[in-house]
Short mmCIF file of C-alpha atoms and ligand atoms in Angstrom, two decimals:
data_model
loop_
_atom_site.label_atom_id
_atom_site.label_comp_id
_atom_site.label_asym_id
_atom_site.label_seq_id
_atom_site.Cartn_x
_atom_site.Cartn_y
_atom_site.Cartn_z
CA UNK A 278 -26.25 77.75 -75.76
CA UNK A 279 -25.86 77.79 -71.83
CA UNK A 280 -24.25 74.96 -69.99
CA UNK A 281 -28.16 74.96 -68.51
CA UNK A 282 -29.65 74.50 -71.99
CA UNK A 283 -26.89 71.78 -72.81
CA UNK A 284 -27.33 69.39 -70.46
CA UNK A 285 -31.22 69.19 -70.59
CA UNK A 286 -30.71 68.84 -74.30
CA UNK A 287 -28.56 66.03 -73.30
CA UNK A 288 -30.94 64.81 -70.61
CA UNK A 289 -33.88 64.79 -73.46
CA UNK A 290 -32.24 63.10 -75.57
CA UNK A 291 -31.35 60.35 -73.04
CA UNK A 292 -34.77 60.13 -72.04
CA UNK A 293 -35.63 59.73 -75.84
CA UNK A 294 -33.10 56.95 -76.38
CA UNK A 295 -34.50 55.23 -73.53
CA UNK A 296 -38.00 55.00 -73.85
CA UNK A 297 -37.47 53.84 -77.55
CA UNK A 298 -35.15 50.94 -76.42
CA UNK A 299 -36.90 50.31 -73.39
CA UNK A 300 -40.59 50.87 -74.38
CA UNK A 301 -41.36 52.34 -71.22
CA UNK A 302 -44.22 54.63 -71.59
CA UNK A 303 -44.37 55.52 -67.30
CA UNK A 304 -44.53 59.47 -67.39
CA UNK A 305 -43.03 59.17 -63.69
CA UNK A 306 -39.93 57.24 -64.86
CA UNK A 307 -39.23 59.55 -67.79
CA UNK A 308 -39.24 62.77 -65.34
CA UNK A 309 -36.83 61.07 -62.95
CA UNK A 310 -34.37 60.66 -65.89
CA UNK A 311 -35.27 63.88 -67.02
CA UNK A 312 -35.01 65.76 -63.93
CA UNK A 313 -31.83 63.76 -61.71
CA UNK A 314 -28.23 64.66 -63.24
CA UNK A 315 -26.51 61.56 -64.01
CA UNK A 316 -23.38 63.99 -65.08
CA UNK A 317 -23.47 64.93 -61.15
CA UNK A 318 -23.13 60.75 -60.14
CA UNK A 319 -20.33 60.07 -63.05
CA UNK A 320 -17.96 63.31 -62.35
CA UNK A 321 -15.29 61.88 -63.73
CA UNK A 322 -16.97 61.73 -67.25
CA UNK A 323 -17.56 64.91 -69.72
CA UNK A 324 -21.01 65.03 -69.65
CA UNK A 325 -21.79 64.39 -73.44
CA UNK A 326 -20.72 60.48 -72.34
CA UNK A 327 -22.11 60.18 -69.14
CA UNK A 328 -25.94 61.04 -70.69
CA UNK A 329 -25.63 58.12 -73.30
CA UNK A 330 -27.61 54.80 -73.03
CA UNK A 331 -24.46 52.99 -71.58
CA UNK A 332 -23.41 50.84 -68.19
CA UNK A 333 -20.28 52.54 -67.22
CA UNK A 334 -17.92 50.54 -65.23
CA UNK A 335 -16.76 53.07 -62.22
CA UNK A 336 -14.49 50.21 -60.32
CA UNK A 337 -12.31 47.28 -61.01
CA UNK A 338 -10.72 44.40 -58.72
CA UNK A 339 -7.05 43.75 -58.39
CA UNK A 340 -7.65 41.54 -61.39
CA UNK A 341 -9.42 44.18 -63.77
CA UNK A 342 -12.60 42.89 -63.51
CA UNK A 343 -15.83 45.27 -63.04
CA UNK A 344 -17.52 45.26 -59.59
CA UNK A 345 -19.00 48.48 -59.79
CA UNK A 346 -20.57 50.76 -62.31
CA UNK A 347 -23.60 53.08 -63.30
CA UNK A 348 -25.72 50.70 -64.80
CA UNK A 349 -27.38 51.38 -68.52
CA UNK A 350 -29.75 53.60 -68.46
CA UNK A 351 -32.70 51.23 -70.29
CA UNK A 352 -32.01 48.65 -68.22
CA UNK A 353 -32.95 50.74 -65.00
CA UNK A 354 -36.10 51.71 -66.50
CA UNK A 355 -37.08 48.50 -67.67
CA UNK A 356 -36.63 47.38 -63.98
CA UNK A 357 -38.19 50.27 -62.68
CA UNK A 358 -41.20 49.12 -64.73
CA UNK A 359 -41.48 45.84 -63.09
CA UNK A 360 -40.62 47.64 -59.88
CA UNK A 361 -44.39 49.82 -60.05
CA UNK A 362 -43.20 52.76 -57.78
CA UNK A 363 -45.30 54.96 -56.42
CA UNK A 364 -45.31 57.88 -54.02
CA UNK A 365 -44.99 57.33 -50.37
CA UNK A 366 -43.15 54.15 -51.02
CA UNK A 367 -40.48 52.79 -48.56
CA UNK A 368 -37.37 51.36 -50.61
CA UNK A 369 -34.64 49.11 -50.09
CA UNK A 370 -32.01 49.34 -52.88
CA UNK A 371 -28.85 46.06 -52.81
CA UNK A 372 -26.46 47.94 -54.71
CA UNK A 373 -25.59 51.65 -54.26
CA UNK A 374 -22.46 51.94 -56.82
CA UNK A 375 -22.68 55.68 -58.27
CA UNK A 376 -26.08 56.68 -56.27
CA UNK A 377 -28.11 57.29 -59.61
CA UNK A 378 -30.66 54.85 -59.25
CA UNK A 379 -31.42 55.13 -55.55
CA UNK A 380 -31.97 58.98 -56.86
CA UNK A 381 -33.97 58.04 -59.32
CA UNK A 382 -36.41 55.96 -57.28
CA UNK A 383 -35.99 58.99 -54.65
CA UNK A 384 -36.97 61.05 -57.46
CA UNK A 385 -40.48 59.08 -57.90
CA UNK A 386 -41.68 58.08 -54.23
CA UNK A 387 -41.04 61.99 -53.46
CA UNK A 388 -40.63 63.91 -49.69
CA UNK A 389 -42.75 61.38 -48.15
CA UNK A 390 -41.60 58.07 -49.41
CA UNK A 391 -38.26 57.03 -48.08
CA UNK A 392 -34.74 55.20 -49.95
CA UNK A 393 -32.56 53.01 -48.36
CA UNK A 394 -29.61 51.70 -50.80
CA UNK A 395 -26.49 49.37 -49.22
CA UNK A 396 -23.58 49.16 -51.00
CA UNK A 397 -21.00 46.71 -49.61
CA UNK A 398 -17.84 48.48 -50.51
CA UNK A 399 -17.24 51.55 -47.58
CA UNK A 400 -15.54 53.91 -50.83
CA UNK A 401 -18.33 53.31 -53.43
CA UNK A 402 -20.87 53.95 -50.38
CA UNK A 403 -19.25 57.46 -49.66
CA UNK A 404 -18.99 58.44 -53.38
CA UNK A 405 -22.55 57.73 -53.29
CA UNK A 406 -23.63 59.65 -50.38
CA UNK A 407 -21.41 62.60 -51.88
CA UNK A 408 -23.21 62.40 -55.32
CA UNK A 409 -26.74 62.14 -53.88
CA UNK A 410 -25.78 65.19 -51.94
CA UNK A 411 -24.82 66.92 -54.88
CA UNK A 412 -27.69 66.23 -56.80
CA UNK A 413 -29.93 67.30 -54.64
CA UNK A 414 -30.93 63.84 -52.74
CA UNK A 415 -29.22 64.12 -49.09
CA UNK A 416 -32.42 62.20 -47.57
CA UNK A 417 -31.39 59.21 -49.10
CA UNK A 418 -29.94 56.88 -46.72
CA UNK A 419 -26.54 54.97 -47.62
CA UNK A 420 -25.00 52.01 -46.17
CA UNK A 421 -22.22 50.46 -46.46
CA UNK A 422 -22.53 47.14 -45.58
CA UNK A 423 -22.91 43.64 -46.96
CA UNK A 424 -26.61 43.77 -48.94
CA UNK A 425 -27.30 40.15 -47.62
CA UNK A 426 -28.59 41.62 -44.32
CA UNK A 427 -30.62 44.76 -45.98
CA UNK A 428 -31.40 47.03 -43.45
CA UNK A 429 -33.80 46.47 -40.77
CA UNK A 430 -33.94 49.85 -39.34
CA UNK A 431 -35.74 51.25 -42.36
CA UNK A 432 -38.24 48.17 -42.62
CA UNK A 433 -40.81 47.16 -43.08
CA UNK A 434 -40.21 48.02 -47.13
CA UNK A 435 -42.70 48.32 -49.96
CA UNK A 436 -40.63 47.97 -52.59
CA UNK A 437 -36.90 45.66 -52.72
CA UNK A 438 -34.61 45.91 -55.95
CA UNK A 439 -31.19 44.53 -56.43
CA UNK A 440 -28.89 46.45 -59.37
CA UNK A 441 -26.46 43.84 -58.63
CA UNK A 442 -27.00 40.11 -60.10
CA UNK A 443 -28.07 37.48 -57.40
CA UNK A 444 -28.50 34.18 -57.60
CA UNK A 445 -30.74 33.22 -54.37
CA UNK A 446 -33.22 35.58 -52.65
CA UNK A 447 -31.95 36.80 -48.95
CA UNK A 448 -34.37 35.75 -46.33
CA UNK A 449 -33.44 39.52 -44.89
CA UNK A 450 -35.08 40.92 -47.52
CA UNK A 451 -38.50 38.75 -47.27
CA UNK A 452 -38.54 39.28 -43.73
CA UNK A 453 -38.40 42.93 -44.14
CA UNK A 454 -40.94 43.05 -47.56
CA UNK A 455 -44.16 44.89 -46.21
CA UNK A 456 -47.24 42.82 -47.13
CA UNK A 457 -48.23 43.13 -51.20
CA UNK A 458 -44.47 44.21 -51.21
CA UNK A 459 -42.18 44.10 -54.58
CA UNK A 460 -38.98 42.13 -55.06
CA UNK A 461 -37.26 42.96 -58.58
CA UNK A 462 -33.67 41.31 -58.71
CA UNK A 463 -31.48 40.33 -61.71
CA UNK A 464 -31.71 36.59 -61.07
CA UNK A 465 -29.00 34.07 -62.36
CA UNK A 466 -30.33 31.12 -64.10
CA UNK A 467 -27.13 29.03 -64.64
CA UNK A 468 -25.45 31.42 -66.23
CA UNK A 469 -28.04 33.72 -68.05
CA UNK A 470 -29.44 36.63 -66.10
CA UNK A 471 -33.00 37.55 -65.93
CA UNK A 472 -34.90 40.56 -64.37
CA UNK A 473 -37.58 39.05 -62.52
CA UNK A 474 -40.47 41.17 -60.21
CA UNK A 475 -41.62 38.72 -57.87
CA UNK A 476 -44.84 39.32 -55.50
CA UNK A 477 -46.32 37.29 -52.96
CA UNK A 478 -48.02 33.79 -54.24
CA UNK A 479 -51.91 33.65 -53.19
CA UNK A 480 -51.23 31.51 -50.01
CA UNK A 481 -48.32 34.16 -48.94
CA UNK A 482 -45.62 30.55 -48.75
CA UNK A 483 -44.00 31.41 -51.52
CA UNK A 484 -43.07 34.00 -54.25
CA UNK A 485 -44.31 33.75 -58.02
CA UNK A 486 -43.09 36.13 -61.21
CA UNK A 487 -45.22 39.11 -62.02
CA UNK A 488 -43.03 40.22 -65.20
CA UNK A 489 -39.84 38.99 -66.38
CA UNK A 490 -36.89 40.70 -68.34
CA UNK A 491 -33.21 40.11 -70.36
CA UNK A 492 -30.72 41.62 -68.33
CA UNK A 493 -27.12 42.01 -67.34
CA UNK A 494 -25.25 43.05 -64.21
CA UNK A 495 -22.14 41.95 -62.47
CA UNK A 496 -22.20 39.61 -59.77
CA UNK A 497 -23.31 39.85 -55.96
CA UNK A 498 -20.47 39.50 -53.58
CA UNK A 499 -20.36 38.79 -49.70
CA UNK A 500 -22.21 35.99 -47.97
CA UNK A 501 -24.76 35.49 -50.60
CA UNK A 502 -22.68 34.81 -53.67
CA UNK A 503 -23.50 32.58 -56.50
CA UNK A 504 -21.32 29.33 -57.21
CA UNK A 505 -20.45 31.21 -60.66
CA UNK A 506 -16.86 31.65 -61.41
CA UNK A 507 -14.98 34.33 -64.22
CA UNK A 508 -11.67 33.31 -65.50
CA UNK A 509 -9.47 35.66 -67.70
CA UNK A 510 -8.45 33.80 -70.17
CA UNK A 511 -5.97 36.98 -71.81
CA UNK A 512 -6.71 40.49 -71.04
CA UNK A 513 -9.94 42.13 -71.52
CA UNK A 514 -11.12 37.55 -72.72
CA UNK A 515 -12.87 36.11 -69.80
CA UNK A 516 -15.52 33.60 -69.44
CA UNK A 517 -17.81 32.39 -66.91
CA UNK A 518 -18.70 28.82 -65.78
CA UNK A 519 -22.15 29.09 -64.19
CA UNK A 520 -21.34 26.51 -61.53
CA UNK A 521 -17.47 27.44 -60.56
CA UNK A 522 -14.24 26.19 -61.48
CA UNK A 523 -14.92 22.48 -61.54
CA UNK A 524 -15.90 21.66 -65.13
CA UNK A 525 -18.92 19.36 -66.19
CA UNK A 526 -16.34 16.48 -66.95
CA UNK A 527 -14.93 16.62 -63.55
CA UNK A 528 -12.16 18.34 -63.81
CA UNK A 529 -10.48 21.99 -62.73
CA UNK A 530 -10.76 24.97 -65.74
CA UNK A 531 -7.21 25.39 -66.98
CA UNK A 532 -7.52 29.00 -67.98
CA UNK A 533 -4.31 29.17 -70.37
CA UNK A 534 -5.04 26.10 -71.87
CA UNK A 535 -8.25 27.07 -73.18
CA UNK A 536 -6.68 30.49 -74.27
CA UNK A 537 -4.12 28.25 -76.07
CA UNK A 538 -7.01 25.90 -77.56
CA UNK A 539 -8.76 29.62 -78.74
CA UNK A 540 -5.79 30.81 -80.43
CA UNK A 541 -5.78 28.09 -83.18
CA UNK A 542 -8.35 28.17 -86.22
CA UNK A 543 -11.57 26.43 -85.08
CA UNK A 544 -13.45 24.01 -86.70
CA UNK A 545 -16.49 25.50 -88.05
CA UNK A 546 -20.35 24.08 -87.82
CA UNK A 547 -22.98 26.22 -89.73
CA UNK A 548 -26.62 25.67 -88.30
CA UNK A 549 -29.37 26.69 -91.67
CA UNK A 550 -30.40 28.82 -88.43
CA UNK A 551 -31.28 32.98 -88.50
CA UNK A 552 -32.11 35.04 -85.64
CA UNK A 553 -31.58 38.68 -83.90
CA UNK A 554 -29.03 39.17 -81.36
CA UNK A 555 -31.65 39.57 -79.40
CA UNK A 556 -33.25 36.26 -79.80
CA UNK A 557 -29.63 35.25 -79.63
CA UNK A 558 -28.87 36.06 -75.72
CA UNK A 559 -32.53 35.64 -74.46
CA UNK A 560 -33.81 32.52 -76.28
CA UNK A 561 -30.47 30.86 -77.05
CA UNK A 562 -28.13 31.36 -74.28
CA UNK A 563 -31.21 30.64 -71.70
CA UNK A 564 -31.97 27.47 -73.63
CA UNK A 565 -28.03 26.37 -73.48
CA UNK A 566 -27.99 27.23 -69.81
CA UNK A 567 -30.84 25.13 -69.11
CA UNK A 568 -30.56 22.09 -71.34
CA UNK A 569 -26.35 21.66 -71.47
CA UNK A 570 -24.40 21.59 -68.13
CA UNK A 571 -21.63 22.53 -70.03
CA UNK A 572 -22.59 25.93 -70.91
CA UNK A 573 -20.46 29.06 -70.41
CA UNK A 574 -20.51 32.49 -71.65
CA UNK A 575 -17.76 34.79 -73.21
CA UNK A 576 -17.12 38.17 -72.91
CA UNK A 577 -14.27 40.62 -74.24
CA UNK A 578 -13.49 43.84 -73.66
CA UNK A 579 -13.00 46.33 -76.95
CA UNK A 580 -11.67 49.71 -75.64
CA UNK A 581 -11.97 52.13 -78.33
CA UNK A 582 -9.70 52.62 -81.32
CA UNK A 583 -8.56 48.83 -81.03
CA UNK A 584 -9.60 45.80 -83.35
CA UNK A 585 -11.88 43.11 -82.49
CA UNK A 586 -9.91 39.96 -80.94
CA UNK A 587 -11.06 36.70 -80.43
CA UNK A 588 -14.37 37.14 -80.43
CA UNK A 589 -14.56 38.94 -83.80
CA UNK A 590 -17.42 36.77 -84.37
CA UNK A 591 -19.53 37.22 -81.66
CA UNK A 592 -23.42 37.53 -81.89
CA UNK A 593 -23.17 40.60 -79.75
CA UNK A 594 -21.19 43.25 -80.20
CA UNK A 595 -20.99 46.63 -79.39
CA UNK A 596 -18.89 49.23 -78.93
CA UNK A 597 -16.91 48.53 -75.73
CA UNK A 598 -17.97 44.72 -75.43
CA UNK A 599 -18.95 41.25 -77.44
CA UNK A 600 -19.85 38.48 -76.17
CA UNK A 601 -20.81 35.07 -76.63
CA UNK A 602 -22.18 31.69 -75.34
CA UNK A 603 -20.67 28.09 -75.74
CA UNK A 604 -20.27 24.82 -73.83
CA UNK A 605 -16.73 24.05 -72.75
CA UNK A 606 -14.78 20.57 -71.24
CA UNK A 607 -11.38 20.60 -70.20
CA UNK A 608 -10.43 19.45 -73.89
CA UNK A 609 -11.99 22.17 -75.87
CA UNK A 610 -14.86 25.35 -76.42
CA UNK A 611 -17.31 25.65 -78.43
CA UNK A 612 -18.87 29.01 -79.25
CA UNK A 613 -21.69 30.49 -80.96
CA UNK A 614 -20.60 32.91 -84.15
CA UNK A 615 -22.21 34.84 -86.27
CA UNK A 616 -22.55 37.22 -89.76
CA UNK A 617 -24.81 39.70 -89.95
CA UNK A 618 -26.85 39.77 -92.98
CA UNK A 619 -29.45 42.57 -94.28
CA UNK A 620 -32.87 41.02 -95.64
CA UNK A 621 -34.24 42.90 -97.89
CA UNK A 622 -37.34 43.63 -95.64
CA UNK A 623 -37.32 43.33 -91.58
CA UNK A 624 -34.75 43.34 -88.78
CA UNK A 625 -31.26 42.43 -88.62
CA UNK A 626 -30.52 39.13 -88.77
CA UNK A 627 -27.65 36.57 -87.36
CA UNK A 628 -26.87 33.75 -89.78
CA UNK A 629 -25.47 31.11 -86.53
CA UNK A 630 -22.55 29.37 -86.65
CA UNK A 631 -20.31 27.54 -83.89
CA UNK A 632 -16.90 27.69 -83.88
CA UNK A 633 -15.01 24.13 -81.75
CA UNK A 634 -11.71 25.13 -80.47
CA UNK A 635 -8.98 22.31 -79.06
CA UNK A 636 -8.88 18.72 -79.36
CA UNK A 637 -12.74 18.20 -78.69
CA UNK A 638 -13.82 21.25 -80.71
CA UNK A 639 -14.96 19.20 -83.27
CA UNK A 640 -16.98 17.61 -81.06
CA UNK A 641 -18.14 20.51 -78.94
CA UNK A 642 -19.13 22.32 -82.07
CA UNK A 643 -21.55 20.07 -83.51
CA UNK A 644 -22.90 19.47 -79.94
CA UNK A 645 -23.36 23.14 -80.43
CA UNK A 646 -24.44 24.01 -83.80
CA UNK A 647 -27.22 20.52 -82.72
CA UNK A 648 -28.64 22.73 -79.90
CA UNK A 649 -28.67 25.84 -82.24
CA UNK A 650 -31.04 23.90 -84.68
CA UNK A 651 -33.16 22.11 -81.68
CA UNK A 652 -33.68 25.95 -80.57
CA UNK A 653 -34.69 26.88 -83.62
CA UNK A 654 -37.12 23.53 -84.40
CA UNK A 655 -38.61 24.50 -81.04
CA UNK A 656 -39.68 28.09 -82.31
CA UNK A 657 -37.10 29.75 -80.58
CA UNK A 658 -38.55 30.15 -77.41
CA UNK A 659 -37.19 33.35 -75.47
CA UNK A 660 -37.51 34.84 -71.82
CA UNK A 661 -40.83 36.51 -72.53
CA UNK A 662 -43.40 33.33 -71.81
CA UNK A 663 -40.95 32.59 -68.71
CA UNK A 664 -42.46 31.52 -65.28
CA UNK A 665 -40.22 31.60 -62.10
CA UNK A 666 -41.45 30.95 -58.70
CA UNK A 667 -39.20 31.50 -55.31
CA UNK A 668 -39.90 28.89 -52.59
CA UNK A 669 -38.27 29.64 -49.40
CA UNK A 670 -36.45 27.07 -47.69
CA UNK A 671 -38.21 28.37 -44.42
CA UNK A 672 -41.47 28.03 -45.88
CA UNK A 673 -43.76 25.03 -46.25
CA UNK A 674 -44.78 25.52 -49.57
CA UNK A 675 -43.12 23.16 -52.53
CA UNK A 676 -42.71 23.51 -56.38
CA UNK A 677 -46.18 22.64 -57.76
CA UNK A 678 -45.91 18.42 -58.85
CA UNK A 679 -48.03 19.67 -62.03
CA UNK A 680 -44.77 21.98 -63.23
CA UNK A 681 -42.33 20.54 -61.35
CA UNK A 682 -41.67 17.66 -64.24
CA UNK A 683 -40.90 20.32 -66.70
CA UNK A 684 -39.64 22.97 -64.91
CA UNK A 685 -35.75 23.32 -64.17
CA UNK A 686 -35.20 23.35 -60.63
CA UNK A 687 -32.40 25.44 -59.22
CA UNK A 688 -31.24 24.47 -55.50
CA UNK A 689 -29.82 28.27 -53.75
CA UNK A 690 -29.11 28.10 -49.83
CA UNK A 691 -32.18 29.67 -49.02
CA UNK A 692 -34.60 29.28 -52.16
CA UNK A 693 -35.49 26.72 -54.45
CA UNK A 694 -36.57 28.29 -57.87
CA UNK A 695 -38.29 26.50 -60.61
CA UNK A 696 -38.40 28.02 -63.93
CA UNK A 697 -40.53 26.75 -66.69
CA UNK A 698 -42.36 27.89 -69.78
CA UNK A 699 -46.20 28.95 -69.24
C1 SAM B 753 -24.14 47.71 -61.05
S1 SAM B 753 -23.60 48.43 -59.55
C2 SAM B 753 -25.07 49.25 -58.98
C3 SAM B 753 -25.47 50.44 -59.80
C4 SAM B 753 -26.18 51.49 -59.00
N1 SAM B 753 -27.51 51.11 -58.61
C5 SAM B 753 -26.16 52.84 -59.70
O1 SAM B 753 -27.25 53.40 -59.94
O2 SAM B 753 -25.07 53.33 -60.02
C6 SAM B 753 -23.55 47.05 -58.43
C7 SAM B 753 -23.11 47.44 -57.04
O3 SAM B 753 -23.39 46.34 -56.17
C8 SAM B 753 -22.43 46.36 -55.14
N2 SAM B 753 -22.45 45.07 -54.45
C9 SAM B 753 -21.88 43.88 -54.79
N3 SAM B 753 -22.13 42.95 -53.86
C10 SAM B 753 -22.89 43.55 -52.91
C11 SAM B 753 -23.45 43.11 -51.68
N4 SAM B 753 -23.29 41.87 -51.21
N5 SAM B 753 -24.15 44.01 -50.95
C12 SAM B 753 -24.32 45.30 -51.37
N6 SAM B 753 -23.79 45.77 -52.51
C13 SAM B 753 -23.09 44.90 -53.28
C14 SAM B 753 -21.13 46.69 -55.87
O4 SAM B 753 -20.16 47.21 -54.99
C15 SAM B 753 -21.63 47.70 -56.92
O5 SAM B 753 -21.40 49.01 -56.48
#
């Protein structure tokens, strides 16, 4: 077989992968991952790994945390979806990192639609610009620059996406959204993320969710990031508090204490309660996020050919990562575990436990394992029926009174969502 023949083979099966996962059936979206070599934006991979369904982290911080990567390959489909490209289009991509994507979306606007993708780290930007070259893109244009501003010489745009999660919408990039114009952004919603296509509300004051999606991406930074906070607790253990370092109880996260509190047996809570992972991180971690200001989520890093750590347990895990959600105070965590089991018919299900670490992990667990079961006694609502409308600060337009007593209202700089079931 020719290296030719190998890495369409590859490609194909990619594209395979992801329309099964994603259940994208857009013909234009499965040539663009057909036809632009991800191998060319991920050089230093072998290409057998960089053509699997996987984010792959590209940069780190001083403190080994991700802050740049090629983002899975489902993922960008899925948002492409909501995204409804179309030739001609003018686009303005927050969040170069390898290039991929921006060539992707290059890929489906064609020679007379323009991208425009700002990255806000000057290296990533180049590496970008070089692998865009190389794959045959050189019309796309790269910035570096902080994303908050997007880029006014290329505007008015048709289309805006963020690969990078936000929690408030920049009033750059509604200033410089074309009438009927597309916003899709991984949107933070205390902690969970969701991929949310937002268009133009009726009256034009405000912004309202077309289609709605489970996601994950690392955090915006520059002038327009979210009050979230990650603290390592050991290597490769971190978790994040969805409204920064000061804890629902009032006082400052002690990092090594609650590594400490994790590294003695828990107390263990079963819930009588069964679900998918899936279920798990989209009904269940958005229902914590939104009901229990103590919420948090875990994540650890598995490199390969090591054994699982502290999060053994966890409802998710793959190969590379698990993670987890749980409410923590400064005297304990509490998080969500799990054991597979095998019906004898059906998907895989998660029989859900919580696990209470430190002196109030008794406590915290049962708080836990009680929101598990009030999930459950609610019919375990997920992301799908989801409603989540933008309002501007600069514009006149207010949550609707009808929604606004059940929706949770989240207060950004510039936006006020409200999110609420339909
Ligand atoms: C998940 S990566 C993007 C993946 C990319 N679209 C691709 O196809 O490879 C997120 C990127 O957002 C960038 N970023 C973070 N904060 C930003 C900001 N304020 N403005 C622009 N880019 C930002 C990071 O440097 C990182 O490269």
């Amino acid at each position: 077989m020719t290296e030719g023949t190998s890495l369409t083979g590859l490609r194909e099966r990619l594209v395979a992968e992801v329309l099964q996962t994603s259940g994208i059936g857009d013909e234009r979206i499965a040539a663009a991952l057909r036809d632009v070599p991800r191998h060319l934006f991920l050089p230093h991979l072998p290409p057998e790994d960089a053509y699997l369904d996987d984010a792959i982290v590209t940069k780190r911080d001083a403190g080994g945390q991700p802050i740049s990567s090629s983002s899975q390959p489902a993922i960008m489909a899925i948002m492409l979806d909501q995204l409804t490209l179309a030739a001609g289009q003018r686009v303005l991509e927050i969040g170069a990192g390898t290039g991929y994507n921006a060539a992707l979306m290059r890929h489906i606007v064609g020679p007379s639609g323009t991208v425009v993708s700002v990255d806000i780290d000057a290296d990533v930007a180049d590496r970008a610009r070089e692998h865009l070259a190389s794959a045959g893109y050189p019309d796309v244009t790269v910035v570096a620059a902080d994303g908050a501003e997007g880029y006014p010489p290329g505007a008015p745009y048709d289309r805006v996406i963020a690969t990078v999660g936000v929690s408030d919408l920049a009033p750059a990039w509604l200033h410089q959204a074309a009438p009927g114009a597309r916003i899709v952004v991984p949107l933070d919603v205390r902690g969970s993320q969701l991929a949310v296509a937002f268009g133009r509300s009726g009256s034009g004051g405000h912004w309202v969710s077309r289609s709605i999606a489970p996601c994950g991406f690392m955090r915006m930074r520059g002038s327009l990031a979210g009050p979230e906070r990650t603290v390592v607790l050991q290597p490769g253990l971190s978790v994040m508090l969805p409204d920064g370092l000061t804890l629902a109880d009032g006082h400052e996260v002690d990092g090594a204490a609650l590594a400490a509190f994790m590294a003695e047996p828990p107390a263990g809570f079963g819930t009588g309660v069964r679900a998918s992972s899936v279920q798990v991180f989209w009904g269940l971690g958005l229902w914590l996020a939104t009901r229990d200001r103590r919420s948090c989520s875990l994540t650890e890093e598995r490199p390969a050919g090591t054994s699982p750590g502290l999060l053994a347990r966890a409802p998710l895990a793959d190969t590379g990562l698990a993670a987890t959600a749980g409410i923590v105070d400064s005297g304990g965590i509490a998080v969500l575990t799990a054991d597979e089991i095998a019906p004898a018919a059906g998907p895989r299900q998660l029989a859900l436990e919580a696990a209470g670490f430190g002196p109030h992990g008794a406590e915290l667990g049962a708080a836990l394992a009680a929101h598990v079961q009030a999930w459950d006694a609610a019919g375990q609502p997920g992301a799908a029926r989801l409603q989540v409308d933008a309002y501007p600060r600069s514009s006149a337009d207010e949550p609707d009174p009808s929604t606004a007593g059940h929706a949770l209202l989240i207060e950004r700089a510039a936006t006020r969502f409200a999110v609420h079931h339909t």
